[in-house]
Amino acid sequence: MTTSRPLRADALRNYQAIVAAATELFATAGANVPFEEIARRAEVGSATMHRRFPSRAALFEAVYAKQVDDLLEPRAAPDDPRQALEEWLRRFVLFIIGKRAFAEEMAHDTELVLAARRRIYATAEPLLAAAQASGEVRADVSADDVMRMLNGIGLADYPADGQRDRVVDICFRGLRPSEH
């Protein structure tokens, strides 16, 4: 049985720098960005890069896990449950956009993706339930409905004129109970 020792401070810095550089480059240059470019951006040597991440799949996994952790990181929630839901769902859309570049690469690791999905829904469901209980969000909407809708919004291509934000705003207006 092998046990994982904590990384030394310099090794942890290198690991974090590589993951940060890969996250940025995957989002801007796509999933096929060369390892050497990631190492250069992270300001580490090629050997350090390959020692920390012996395969592209290992790097994708680390980037994806960090993005999920960032999405689920607790933040001070506003007193208004609808606003808390909306703020978190906006973060979810950014998460979807960030993983779009290498989603196909992650498709093979179904256990990692399913575990992340369970964690994401465990965060989204209580936020939605609280907003519904407050009467600010329609009662006939499930967390799965909202997550799939926002997933589609996050995966679409938009011009740089703010259209994505307008589409997200339309989605949120649609979640409000109708006033008959």
mmCIF file of C-alpha atoms in Angstrom:
data_model
loop_
_atom_site.group_PDB
_atom_site.id
_atom_site.type_symbol
_atom_site.label_atom_id
_atom_site.label_comp_id
_atom_site.label_asym_id
_atom_site.label_seq_id
_atom_site.Cartn_x
_atom_site.Cartn_y
_atom_site.Cartn_z
ATOM 1 C CA MET A 1 0.000 0.000 0.000
ATOM 2 C CA THR A 2 1.364 3.404 -0.925
ATOM 3 C CA THR A 3 0.639 6.477 1.071
ATOM 4 C CA SER A 4 0.718 9.932 -0.345
ATOM 5 C CA ARG A 5 3.032 12.287 1.496
ATOM 6 C CA PRO A 6 2.297 16.006 1.534
ATOM 7 C CA LEU A 7 4.268 17.899 -1.077
ATOM 8 C CA ARG A 8 7.189 20.070 -0.036
ATOM 9 C CA ALA A 9 6.469 23.796 -0.255
ATOM 10 C CA ASP A 10 8.406 24.219 -3.521
ATOM 11 C CA ALA A 11 6.811 21.135 -5.074
ATOM 12 C CA LEU A 12 3.351 22.387 -4.067
ATOM 13 C CA ARG A 13 4.090 25.801 -5.618
ATOM 14 C CA ASN A 14 5.213 24.090 -8.835
ATOM 15 C CA TYR A 15 2.117 21.874 -8.888
ATOM 16 C CA GLN A 16 -0.183 24.867 -8.362
ATOM 17 C CA ALA A 17 1.646 26.938 -10.989
ATOM 18 C CA ILE A 18 1.354 24.142 -13.546
ATOM 19 C CA VAL A 19 -2.368 23.643 -12.866
ATOM 20 C CA ALA A 20 -3.000 27.410 -13.071
ATOM 21 C CA ALA A 21 -1.051 27.734 -16.329
ATOM 22 C CA ALA A 22 -2.766 24.693 -17.842
ATOM 23 C CA THR A 23 -6.195 26.002 -16.830
ATOM 24 C CA GLU A 24 -5.540 29.327 -18.534
ATOM 25 C CA LEU A 25 -3.975 27.821 -21.645
ATOM 26 C CA PHE A 26 -6.666 25.158 -22.081
ATOM 27 C CA ALA A 27 -9.284 27.904 -21.945
ATOM 28 C CA THR A 28 -7.513 30.143 -24.461
ATOM 29 C CA ALA A 29 -5.534 27.778 -26.710
ATOM 30 C CA GLY A 30 -7.451 24.506 -26.401
ATOM 31 C CA ALA A 31 -6.707 21.053 -25.065
ATOM 32 C CA ASN A 32 -3.771 20.363 -27.385
ATOM 33 C CA VAL A 33 -1.497 23.096 -26.070
ATOM 34 C CA PRO A 34 2.036 21.634 -25.840
ATOM 35 C CA PHE A 35 3.349 20.587 -22.428
ATOM 36 C CA GLU A 36 6.394 22.767 -23.051
ATOM 37 C CA GLU A 37 4.175 25.867 -23.363
ATOM 38 C CA ILE A 38 2.431 25.003 -20.087
ATOM 39 C CA ALA A 39 5.808 24.502 -18.366
ATOM 40 C CA ARG A 40 7.069 27.811 -19.777
ATOM 41 C CA ARG A 41 3.951 29.660 -18.570
ATOM 42 C CA ALA A 42 4.232 27.994 -15.141
ATOM 43 C CA GLU A 43 7.925 28.907 -15.003
ATOM 44 C CA VAL A 44 9.013 25.327 -14.341
ATOM 45 C CA GLY A 45 11.307 23.024 -16.233
ATOM 46 C CA SER A 46 10.093 20.356 -18.616
ATOM 47 C CA ALA A 47 11.328 17.619 -16.267
ATOM 48 C CA THR A 48 9.319 19.099 -13.379
ATOM 49 C CA MET A 49 6.263 19.250 -15.618
ATOM 50 C CA HIS A 50 6.574 15.595 -16.643
ATOM 51 C CA ARG A 51 7.399 14.432 -13.120
ATOM 52 C CA ARG A 52 4.258 16.081 -11.720
ATOM 53 C CA PHE A 53 2.082 15.086 -14.701
ATOM 54 C CA PRO A 54 3.364 12.017 -16.540
ATOM 55 C CA SER A 55 0.460 12.162 -19.005
ATOM 56 C CA ARG A 56 -1.909 14.696 -20.525
ATOM 57 C CA ALA A 57 -4.786 12.795 -18.879
ATOM 58 C CA ALA A 58 -3.224 13.336 -15.431
ATOM 59 C CA LEU A 59 -2.997 17.061 -16.117
ATOM 60 C CA PHE A 60 -6.609 17.228 -17.368
ATOM 61 C CA GLU A 61 -7.702 15.410 -14.225
ATOM 62 C CA ALA A 62 -5.860 17.872 -11.961
ATOM 63 C CA VAL A 63 -7.250 20.909 -13.796
ATOM 64 C CA TYR A 64 -10.784 19.515 -13.702
ATOM 65 C CA ALA A 65 -10.542 18.648 -9.987
ATOM 66 C CA LYS A 66 -9.283 22.171 -9.214
ATOM 67 C CA GLN A 67 -12.122 23.730 -11.208
ATOM 68 C CA VAL A 68 -14.688 21.632 -9.328
ATOM 69 C CA ASP A 69 -13.091 22.530 -5.983
ATOM 70 C CA ASP A 70 -13.165 26.230 -6.914
ATOM 71 C CA LEU A 71 -16.817 25.994 -7.959
ATOM 72 C CA LEU A 72 -17.801 24.311 -4.707
ATOM 73 C CA GLU A 73 -15.670 26.494 -2.445
ATOM 74 C CA PRO A 74 -17.984 28.052 0.129
ATOM 75 C CA ARG A 75 -18.475 31.776 -0.177
ATOM 76 C CA ALA A 76 -20.450 34.195 1.908
ATOM 77 C CA ALA A 77 -24.002 33.761 0.676
ATOM 78 C CA PRO A 78 -26.334 36.725 0.482
ATOM 79 C CA ASP A 79 -29.360 36.701 2.781
ATOM 80 C CA ASP A 80 -31.644 36.448 -0.253
ATOM 81 C CA PRO A 81 -31.876 32.749 -1.274
ATOM 82 C CA ARG A 82 -32.675 33.634 -4.914
ATOM 83 C CA GLN A 83 -29.614 35.860 -5.098
ATOM 84 C CA ALA A 84 -27.449 33.131 -3.509
ATOM 85 C CA LEU A 85 -28.700 30.658 -6.118
ATOM 86 C CA GLU A 86 -28.137 33.110 -8.963
ATOM 87 C CA GLU A 87 -24.593 33.948 -7.862
ATOM 88 C CA TRP A 88 -23.665 30.280 -7.592
ATOM 89 C CA LEU A 89 -25.265 29.430 -10.944
ATOM 90 C CA ARG A 90 -23.294 32.230 -12.612
ATOM 91 C CA ARG A 91 -20.145 30.590 -11.220
ATOM 92 C CA PHE A 92 -21.414 27.288 -12.632
ATOM 93 C CA VAL A 93 -21.683 28.800 -16.133
ATOM 94 C CA LEU A 94 -18.073 30.020 -15.852
ATOM 95 C CA PHE A 95 -17.077 26.512 -14.727
ATOM 96 C CA ILE A 96 -18.734 25.033 -17.830
ATOM 97 C CA ILE A 97 -16.947 27.525 -20.056
ATOM 98 C CA GLY A 98 -13.631 26.671 -18.395
ATOM 99 C CA LYS A 99 -13.964 22.941 -18.950
ATOM 100 C CA ARG A 100 -15.265 23.205 -22.494
ATOM 101 C CA ALA A 101 -11.746 23.099 -23.973
ATOM 102 C CA PHE A 102 -11.018 19.621 -22.683
ATOM 103 C CA ALA A 103 -14.439 18.097 -21.974
ATOM 104 C CA GLU A 104 -13.909 15.486 -24.679
ATOM 105 C CA GLU A 105 -10.624 14.479 -23.070
ATOM 106 C CA MET A 106 -12.370 14.001 -19.709
ATOM 107 C CA ALA A 107 -15.149 11.839 -21.153
ATOM 108 C CA HIS A 108 -13.049 8.691 -20.681
ATOM 109 C CA ASP A 109 -12.780 9.169 -16.908
ATOM 110 C CA THR A 110 -16.413 8.612 -16.055
ATOM 111 C CA GLU A 111 -15.787 7.989 -12.342
ATOM 112 C CA LEU A 112 -14.101 11.374 -11.900
ATOM 113 C CA VAL A 113 -16.845 13.136 -13.864
ATOM 114 C CA LEU A 114 -19.656 11.322 -12.015
ATOM 115 C CA ALA A 115 -18.099 12.054 -8.615
ATOM 116 C CA ALA A 116 -17.812 15.741 -9.562
ATOM 117 C CA ARG A 117 -21.410 15.769 -10.815
ATOM 118 C CA ARG A 118 -22.635 14.344 -7.487
ATOM 119 C CA ARG A 119 -20.715 17.046 -5.591
ATOM 120 C CA ILE A 120 -22.047 19.796 -7.867
ATOM 121 C CA TYR A 121 -25.657 18.655 -7.491
ATOM 122 C CA ALA A 122 -25.204 18.336 -3.710
ATOM 123 C CA THR A 123 -24.404 22.062 -3.734
ATOM 124 C CA ALA A 124 -27.023 23.154 -6.285
ATOM 125 C CA GLU A 125 -30.022 21.264 -4.880
ATOM 126 C CA PRO A 126 -30.149 22.958 -1.434
ATOM 127 C CA LEU A 127 -29.592 26.383 -3.000
ATOM 128 C CA LEU A 128 -32.503 25.791 -5.366
ATOM 129 C CA ALA A 129 -34.699 24.376 -2.585
ATOM 130 C CA ALA A 130 -34.058 27.427 -0.384
ATOM 131 C CA ALA A 131 -34.898 29.811 -3.238
ATOM 132 C CA GLN A 132 -38.054 27.829 -3.981
ATOM 133 C CA ALA A 133 -39.057 27.805 -0.300
ATOM 134 C CA SER A 134 -38.704 31.592 -0.232
ATOM 135 C CA GLY A 135 -41.144 31.833 -3.145
ATOM 136 C CA GLU A 136 -38.539 33.552 -5.338
ATOM 137 C CA VAL A 137 -38.061 30.607 -7.715
ATOM 138 C CA ARG A 138 -40.650 28.443 -9.450
ATOM 139 C CA ALA A 139 -41.521 25.291 -7.539
ATOM 140 C CA ASP A 140 -41.867 23.189 -10.705
ATOM 141 C CA VAL A 141 -38.168 23.380 -11.612
ATOM 142 C CA SER A 142 -35.626 20.748 -10.589
ATOM 143 C CA ALA A 143 -31.918 21.218 -10.041
ATOM 144 C CA ASP A 144 -31.357 18.932 -13.020
ATOM 145 C CA ASP A 145 -33.511 21.224 -15.210
ATOM 146 C CA VAL A 146 -31.490 24.272 -14.214
ATOM 147 C CA MET A 147 -28.082 22.586 -14.461
ATOM 148 C CA ARG A 148 -28.781 21.205 -17.942
ATOM 149 C CA MET A 149 -30.078 24.561 -19.151
ATOM 150 C CA LEU A 150 -27.002 26.387 -17.865
ATOM 151 C CA ASN A 151 -24.720 23.664 -19.199
ATOM 152 C CA GLY A 152 -26.119 24.377 -22.663
ATOM 153 C CA ILE A 153 -25.651 28.108 -22.161
ATOM 154 C CA GLY A 154 -22.053 27.581 -21.043
ATOM 155 C CA LEU A 155 -21.187 25.364 -24.011
ATOM 156 C CA ALA A 156 -22.561 27.708 -26.681
ATOM 157 C CA ASP A 157 -20.358 30.165 -28.550
ATOM 158 C CA TYR A 158 -21.152 33.847 -28.127
ATOM 159 C CA PRO A 159 -19.827 37.061 -29.590
ATOM 160 C CA ALA A 160 -17.830 39.235 -27.226
ATOM 161 C CA ASP A 161 -20.711 41.697 -26.808
ATOM 162 C CA GLY A 162 -22.140 40.330 -23.558
ATOM 163 C CA GLN A 163 -24.749 38.095 -25.162
ATOM 164 C CA ARG A 164 -23.931 35.178 -22.848
ATOM 165 C CA ASP A 165 -24.686 37.344 -19.802
ATOM 166 C CA ARG A 166 -27.975 38.446 -21.380
ATOM 167 C CA VAL A 167 -28.913 34.813 -22.066
ATOM 168 C CA VAL A 168 -28.118 33.888 -18.447
ATOM 169 C CA ASP A 169 -30.261 36.821 -17.259
ATOM 170 C CA ILE A 170 -33.146 35.575 -19.415
ATOM 171 C CA CYS A 171 -32.732 32.147 -17.819
ATOM 172 C CA PHE A 172 -32.924 33.636 -14.324
ATOM 173 C CA ARG A 173 -36.033 35.640 -15.197
ATOM 174 C CA GLY A 174 -37.589 32.394 -16.381
ATOM 175 C CA LEU A 175 -36.942 30.828 -12.973
ATOM 176 C CA ARG A 176 -39.072 33.414 -11.199
ATOM 177 C CA PRO A 177 -42.667 32.436 -10.461
ATOM 178 C CA SER A 178 -45.113 33.857 -12.968
ATOM 179 C CA GLU A 179 -47.405 36.597 -11.730
ATOM 180 C CA HIS A 180 -50.830 35.739 -13.089
#
